[in-house]
mmCIF file of C-alpha atoms in Angstrom:
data_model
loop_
_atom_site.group_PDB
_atom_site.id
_atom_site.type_symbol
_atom_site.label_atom_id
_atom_site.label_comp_id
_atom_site.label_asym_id
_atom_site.label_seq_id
_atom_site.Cartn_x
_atom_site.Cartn_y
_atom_site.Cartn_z
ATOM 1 C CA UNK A 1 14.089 77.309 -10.283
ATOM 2 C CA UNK A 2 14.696 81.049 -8.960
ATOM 3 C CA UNK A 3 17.344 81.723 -6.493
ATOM 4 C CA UNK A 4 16.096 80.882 -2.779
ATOM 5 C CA UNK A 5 13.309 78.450 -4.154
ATOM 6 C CA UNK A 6 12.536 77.200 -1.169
ATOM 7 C CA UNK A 7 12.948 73.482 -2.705
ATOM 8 C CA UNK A 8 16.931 74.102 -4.071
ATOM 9 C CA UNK A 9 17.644 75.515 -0.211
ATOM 10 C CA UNK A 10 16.114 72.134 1.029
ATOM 11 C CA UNK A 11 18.328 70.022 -0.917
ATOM 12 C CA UNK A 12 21.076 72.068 -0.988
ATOM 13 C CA UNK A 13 22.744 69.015 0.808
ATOM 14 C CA UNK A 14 21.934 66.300 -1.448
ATOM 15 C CA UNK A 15 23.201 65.303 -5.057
ATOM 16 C CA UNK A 16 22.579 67.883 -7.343
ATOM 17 C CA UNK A 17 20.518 66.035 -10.310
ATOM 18 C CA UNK A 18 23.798 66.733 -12.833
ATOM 19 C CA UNK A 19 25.979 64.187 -10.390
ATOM 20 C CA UNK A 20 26.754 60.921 -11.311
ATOM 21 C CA UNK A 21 28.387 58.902 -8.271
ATOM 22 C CA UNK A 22 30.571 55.932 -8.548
ATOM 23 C CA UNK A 23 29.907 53.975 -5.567
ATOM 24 C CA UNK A 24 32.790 51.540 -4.783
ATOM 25 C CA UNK A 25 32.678 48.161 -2.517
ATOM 26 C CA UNK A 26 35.686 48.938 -0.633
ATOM 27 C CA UNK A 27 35.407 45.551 1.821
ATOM 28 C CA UNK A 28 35.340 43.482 -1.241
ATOM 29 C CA UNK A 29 38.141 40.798 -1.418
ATOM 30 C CA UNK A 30 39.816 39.135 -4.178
ATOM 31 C CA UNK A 31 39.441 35.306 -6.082
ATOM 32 C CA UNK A 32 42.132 34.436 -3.177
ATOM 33 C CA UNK A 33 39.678 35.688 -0.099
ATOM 34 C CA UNK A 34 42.445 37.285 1.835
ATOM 35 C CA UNK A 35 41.566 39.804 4.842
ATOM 36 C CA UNK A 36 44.588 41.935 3.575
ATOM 37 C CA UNK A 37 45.131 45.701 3.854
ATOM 38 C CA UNK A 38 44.646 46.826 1.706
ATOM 39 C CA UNK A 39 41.372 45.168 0.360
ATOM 40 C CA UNK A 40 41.206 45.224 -3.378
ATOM 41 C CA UNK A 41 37.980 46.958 -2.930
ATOM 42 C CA UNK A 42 40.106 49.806 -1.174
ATOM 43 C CA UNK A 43 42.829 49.672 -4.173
ATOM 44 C CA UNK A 44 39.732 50.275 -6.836
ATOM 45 C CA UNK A 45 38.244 52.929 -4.869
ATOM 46 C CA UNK A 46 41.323 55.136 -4.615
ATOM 47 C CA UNK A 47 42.240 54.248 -8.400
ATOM 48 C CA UNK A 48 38.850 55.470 -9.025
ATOM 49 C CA UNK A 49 39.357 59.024 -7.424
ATOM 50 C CA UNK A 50 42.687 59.153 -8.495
ATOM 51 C CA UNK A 51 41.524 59.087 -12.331
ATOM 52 C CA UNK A 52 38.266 60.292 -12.214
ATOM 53 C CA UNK A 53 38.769 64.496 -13.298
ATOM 54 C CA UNK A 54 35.184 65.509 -14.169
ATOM 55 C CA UNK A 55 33.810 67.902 -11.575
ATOM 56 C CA UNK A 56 30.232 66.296 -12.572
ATOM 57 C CA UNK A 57 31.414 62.309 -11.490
ATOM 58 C CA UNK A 58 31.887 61.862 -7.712
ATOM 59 C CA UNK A 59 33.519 58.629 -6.448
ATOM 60 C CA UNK A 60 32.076 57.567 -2.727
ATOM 61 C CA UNK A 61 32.981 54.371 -0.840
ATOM 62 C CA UNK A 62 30.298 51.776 1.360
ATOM 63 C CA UNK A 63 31.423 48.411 3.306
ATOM 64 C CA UNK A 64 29.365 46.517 1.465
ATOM 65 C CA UNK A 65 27.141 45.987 -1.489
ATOM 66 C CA UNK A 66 26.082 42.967 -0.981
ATOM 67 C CA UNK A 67 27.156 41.418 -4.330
ATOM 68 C CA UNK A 68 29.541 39.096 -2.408
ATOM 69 C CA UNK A 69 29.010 36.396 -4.902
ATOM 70 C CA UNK A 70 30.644 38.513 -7.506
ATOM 71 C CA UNK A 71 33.237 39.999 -5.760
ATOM 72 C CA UNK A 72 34.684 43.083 -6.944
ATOM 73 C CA UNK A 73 31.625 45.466 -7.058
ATOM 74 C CA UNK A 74 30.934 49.007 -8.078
ATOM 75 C CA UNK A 75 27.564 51.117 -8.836
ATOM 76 C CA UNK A 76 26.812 53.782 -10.978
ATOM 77 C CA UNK A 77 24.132 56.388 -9.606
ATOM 78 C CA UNK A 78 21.912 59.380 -10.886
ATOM 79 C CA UNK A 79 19.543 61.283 -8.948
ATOM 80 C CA UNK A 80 15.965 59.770 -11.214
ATOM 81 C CA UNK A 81 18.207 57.694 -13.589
ATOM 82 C CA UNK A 82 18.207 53.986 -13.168
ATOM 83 C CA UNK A 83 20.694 52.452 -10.900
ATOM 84 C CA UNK A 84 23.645 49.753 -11.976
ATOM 85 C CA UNK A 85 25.583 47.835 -9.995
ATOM 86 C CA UNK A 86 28.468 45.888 -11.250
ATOM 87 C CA UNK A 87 30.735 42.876 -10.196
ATOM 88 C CA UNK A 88 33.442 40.579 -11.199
ATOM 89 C CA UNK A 89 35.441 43.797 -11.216
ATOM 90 C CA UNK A 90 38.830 43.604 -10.927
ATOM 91 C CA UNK A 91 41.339 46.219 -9.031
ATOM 92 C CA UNK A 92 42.616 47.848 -12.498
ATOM 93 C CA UNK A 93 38.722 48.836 -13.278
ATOM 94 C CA UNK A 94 39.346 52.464 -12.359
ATOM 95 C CA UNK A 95 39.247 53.665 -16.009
ATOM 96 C CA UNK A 96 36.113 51.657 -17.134
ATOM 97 C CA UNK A 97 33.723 53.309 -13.929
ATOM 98 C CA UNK A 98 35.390 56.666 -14.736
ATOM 99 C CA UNK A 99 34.539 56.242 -18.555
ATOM 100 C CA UNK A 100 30.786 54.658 -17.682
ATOM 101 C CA UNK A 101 30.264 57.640 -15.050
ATOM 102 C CA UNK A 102 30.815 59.901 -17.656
ATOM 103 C CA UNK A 103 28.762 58.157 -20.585
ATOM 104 C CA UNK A 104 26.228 57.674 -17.966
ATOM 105 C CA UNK A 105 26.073 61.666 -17.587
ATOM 106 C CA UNK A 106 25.644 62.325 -21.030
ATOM 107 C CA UNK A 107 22.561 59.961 -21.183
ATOM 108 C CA UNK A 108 19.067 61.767 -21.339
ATOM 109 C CA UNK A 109 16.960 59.058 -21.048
ATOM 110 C CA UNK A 110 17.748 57.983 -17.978
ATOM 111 C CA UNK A 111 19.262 54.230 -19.127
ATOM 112 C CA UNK A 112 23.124 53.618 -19.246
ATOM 113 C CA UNK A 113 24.048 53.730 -22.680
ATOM 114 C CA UNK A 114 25.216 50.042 -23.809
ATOM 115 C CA UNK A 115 26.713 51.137 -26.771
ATOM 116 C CA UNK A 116 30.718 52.570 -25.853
ATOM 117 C CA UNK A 117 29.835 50.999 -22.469
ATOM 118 C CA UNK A 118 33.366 49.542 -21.608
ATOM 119 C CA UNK A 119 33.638 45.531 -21.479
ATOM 120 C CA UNK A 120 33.622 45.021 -17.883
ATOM 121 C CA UNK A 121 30.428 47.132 -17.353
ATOM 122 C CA UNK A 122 28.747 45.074 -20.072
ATOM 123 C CA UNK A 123 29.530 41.678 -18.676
ATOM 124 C CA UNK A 124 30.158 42.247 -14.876
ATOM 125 C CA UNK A 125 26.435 43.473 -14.600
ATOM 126 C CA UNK A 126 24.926 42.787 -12.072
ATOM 127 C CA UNK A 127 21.316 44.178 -12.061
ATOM 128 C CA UNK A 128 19.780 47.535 -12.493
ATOM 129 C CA UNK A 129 17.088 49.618 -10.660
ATOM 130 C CA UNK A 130 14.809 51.737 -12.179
ATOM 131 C CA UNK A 131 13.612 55.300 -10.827
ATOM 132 C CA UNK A 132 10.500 55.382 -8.940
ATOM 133 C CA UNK A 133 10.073 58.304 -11.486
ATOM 134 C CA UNK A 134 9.231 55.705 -13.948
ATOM 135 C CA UNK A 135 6.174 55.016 -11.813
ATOM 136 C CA UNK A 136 4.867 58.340 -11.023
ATOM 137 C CA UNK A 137 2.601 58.473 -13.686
ATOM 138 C CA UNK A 138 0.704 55.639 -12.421
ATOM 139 C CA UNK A 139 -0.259 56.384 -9.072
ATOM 140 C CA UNK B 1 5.800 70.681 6.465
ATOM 141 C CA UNK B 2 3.165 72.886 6.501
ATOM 142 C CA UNK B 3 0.002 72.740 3.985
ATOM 143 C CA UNK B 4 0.367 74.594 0.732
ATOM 144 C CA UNK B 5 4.049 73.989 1.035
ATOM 145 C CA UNK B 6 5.707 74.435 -2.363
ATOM 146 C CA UNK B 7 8.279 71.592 -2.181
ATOM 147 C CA UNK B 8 5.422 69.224 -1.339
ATOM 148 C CA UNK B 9 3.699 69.900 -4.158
ATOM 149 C CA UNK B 10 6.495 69.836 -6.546
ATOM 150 C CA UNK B 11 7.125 66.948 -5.678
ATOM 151 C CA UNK B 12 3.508 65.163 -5.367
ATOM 152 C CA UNK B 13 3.936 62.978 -8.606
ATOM 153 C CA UNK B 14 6.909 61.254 -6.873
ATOM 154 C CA UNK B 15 6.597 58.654 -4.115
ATOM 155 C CA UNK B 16 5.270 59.725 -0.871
ATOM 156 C CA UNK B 17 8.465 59.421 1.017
ATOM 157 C CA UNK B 18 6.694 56.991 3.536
ATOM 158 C CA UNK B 19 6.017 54.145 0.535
ATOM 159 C CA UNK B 20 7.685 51.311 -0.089
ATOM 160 C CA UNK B 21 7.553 49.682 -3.786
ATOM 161 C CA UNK B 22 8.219 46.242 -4.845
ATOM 162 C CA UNK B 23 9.501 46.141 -8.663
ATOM 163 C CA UNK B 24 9.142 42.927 -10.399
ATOM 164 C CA UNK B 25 11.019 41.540 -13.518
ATOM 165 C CA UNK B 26 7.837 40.838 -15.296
ATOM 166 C CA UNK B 27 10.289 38.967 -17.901
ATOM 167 C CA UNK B 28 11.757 36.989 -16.081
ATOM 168 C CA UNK B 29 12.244 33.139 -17.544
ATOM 169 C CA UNK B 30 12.287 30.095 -14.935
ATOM 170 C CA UNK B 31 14.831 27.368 -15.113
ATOM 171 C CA UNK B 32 13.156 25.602 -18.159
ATOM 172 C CA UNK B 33 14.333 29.200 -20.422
ATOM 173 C CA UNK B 34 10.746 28.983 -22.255
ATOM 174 C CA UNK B 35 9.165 31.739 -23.498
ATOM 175 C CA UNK B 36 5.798 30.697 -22.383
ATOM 176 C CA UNK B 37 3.046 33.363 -21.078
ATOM 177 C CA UNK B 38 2.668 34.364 -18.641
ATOM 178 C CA UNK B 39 6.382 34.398 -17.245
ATOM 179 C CA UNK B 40 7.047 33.381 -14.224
ATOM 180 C CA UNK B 41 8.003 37.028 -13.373
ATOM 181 C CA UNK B 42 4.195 38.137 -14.648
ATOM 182 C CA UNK B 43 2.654 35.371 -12.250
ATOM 183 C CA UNK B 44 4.750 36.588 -9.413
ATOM 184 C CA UNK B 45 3.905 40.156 -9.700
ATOM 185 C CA UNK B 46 0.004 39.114 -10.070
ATOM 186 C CA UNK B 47 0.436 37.382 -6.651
ATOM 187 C CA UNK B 48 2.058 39.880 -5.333
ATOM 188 C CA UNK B 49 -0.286 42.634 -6.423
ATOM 189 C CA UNK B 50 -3.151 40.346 -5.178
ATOM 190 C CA UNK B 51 -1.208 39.643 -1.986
ATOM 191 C CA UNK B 52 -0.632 43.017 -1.032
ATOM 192 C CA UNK B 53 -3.368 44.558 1.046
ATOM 193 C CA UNK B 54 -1.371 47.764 2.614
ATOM 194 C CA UNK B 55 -1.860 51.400 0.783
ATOM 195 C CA UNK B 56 1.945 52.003 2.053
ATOM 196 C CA UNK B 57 3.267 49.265 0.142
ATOM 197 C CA UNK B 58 3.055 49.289 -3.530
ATOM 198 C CA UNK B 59 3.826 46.835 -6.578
ATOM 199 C CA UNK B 60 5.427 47.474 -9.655
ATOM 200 C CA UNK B 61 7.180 45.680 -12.876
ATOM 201 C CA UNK B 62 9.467 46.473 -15.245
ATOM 202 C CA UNK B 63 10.709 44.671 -18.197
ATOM 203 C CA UNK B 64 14.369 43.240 -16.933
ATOM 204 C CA UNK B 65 16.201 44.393 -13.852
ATOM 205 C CA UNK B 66 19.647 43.036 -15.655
ATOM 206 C CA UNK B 67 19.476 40.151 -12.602
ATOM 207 C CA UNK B 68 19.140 37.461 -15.525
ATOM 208 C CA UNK B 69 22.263 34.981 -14.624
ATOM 209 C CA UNK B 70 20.272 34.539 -10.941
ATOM 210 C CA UNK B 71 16.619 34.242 -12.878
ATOM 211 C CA UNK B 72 13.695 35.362 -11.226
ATOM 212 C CA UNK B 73 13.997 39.010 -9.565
ATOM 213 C CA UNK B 74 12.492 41.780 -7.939
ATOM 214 C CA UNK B 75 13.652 44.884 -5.878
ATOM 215 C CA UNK B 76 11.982 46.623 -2.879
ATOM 216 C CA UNK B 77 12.671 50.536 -2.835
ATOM 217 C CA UNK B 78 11.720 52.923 -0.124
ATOM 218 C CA UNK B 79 12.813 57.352 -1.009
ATOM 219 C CA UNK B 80 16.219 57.661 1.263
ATOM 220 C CA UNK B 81 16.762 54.027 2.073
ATOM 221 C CA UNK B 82 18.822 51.528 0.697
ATOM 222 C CA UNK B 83 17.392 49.596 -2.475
ATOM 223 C CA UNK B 84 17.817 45.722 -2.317
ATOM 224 C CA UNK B 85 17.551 43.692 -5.306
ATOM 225 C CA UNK B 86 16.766 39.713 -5.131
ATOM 226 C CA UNK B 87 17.293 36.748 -7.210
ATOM 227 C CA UNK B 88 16.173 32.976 -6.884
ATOM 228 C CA UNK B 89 12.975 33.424 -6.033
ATOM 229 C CA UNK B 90 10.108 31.059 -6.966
ATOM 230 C CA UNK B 91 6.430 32.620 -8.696
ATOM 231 C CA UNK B 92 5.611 31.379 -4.723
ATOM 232 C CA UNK B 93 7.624 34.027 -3.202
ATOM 233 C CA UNK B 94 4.534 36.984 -3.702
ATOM 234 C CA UNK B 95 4.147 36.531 0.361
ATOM 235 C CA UNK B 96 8.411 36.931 1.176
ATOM 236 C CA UNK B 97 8.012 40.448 -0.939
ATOM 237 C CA UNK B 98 4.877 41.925 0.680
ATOM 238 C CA UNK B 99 6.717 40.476 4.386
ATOM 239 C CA UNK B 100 9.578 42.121 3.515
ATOM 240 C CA UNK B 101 8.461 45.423 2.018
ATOM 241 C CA UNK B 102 6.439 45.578 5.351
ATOM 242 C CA UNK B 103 9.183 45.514 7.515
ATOM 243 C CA UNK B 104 11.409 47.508 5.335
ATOM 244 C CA UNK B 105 8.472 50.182 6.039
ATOM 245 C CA UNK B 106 9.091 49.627 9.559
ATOM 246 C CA UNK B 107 12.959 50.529 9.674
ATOM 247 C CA UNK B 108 14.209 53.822 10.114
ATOM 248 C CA UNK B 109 17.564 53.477 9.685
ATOM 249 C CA UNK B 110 17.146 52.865 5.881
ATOM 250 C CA UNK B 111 18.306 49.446 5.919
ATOM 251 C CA UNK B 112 15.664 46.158 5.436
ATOM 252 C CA UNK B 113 16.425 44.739 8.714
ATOM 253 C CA UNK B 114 17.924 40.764 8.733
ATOM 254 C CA UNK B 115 15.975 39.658 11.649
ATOM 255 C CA UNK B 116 12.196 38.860 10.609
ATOM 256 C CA UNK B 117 13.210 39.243 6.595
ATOM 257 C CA UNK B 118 11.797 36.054 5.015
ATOM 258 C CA UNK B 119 14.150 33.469 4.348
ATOM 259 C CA UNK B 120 14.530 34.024 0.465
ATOM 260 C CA UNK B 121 15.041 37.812 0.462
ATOM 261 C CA UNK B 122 18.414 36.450 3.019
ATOM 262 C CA UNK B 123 19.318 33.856 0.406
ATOM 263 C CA UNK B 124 18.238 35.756 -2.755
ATOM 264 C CA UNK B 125 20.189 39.332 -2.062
ATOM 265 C CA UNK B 126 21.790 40.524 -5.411
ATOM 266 C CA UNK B 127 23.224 43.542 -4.468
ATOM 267 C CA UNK B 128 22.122 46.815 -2.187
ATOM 268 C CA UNK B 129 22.709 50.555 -3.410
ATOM 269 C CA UNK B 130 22.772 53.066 -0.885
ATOM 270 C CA UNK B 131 20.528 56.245 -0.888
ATOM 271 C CA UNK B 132 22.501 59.052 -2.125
ATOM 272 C CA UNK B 133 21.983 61.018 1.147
ATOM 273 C CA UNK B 134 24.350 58.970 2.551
ATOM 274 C CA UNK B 135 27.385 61.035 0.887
ATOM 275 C CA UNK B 136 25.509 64.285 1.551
ATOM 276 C CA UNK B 137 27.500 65.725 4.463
ATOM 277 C CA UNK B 138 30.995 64.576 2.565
ATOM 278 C CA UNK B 139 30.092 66.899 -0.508
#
């Protein structure tokens, strides 16, 4: 798009469509269920920023993903990719969401790649949303 | 916006902003693991299709939403709200998704509300991603 499309200036505040954003369950507790400061959930997070050095992988925090059943939870998010989220985490994760951000970005096709996908991202998965871009052609 | 204007129609392929979509796991197995057809996931998105008599609410499928260790799945989806992914649900459960997407189009905080959701999107909640517009004004 030119510079000023009306469209870029509009969205100027949202993810750019390059960004892939590590979403982290910082109220998530561990196997023991302690209320303790901090929350695992907290200790992933900041291990998360700390290692994650690509300008194109962002790392955000929510209270709650609602995969309480599977404790330790993370998501992986592109603007009209498919959505992942992932549990059964545990607090030394960091490395494995940095390293699936950043396979995620190279993907084209919109899917997470499952090949070089790290272990925990494999098994811990939880489910997977597709992009309501997958449906535009059939309205 | 007004008529004629240019991000409208770039984006008037996507989802009107103001629809809410139900995706099914068409795939999905019941308890029994056969492979019989139709799936349970097929009959459940044929009774929810049939079920579903508002033009804001909309039903999808797609081949596996990666729920498979909690069987039977769909998601509801709404532009700039949270998505909510399910689990557990029966091939009876068509009425629960077209209750719930229609209160889900009633919330505008972006959140399905608790009070009035149908018993088995309470019991069945996978996981919740947040819209990406949440982050915007930390960028």
């Amino acid at each position: 798009m030119a510079a000023g499309d009306p469209c870029v200036e509009a969205s100027a505040s949202a993810a750019p469509q390059d960004i892939v954003t590590i979403i982290v369950c910082s109220s998530c507790r561990d196997a023991t269920g302690t209320d303790a400061r901090p929350r695992p959930g907290e200790v992933l997070a900041s291990a998360t920023r700390a290692q994650n050095t690509a300008s194109d992988v962002r790392v955000e925090e929510v209270e709650c993903l609602g995969n309480c059943k599977r404790r330790l939870s993370a998501a992986l998010t592109k603007p009209g990719a498919w959505s992942y989220v992932f549990g059964d985490l545990r607090p030394e994760a960091a490395g494995d969401l940095v390293a699936g951000a950043q396979l995620f970005h190279t993907s084209t096709d919109g899917l997470l790649p499952w090949r070089g996908r790290p272990d925990s991202l494999k098994r811990g998965l939880v489910a997977r949303i597709p992009p309501l871009a997958l449906f535009k052609d059939k309205t």
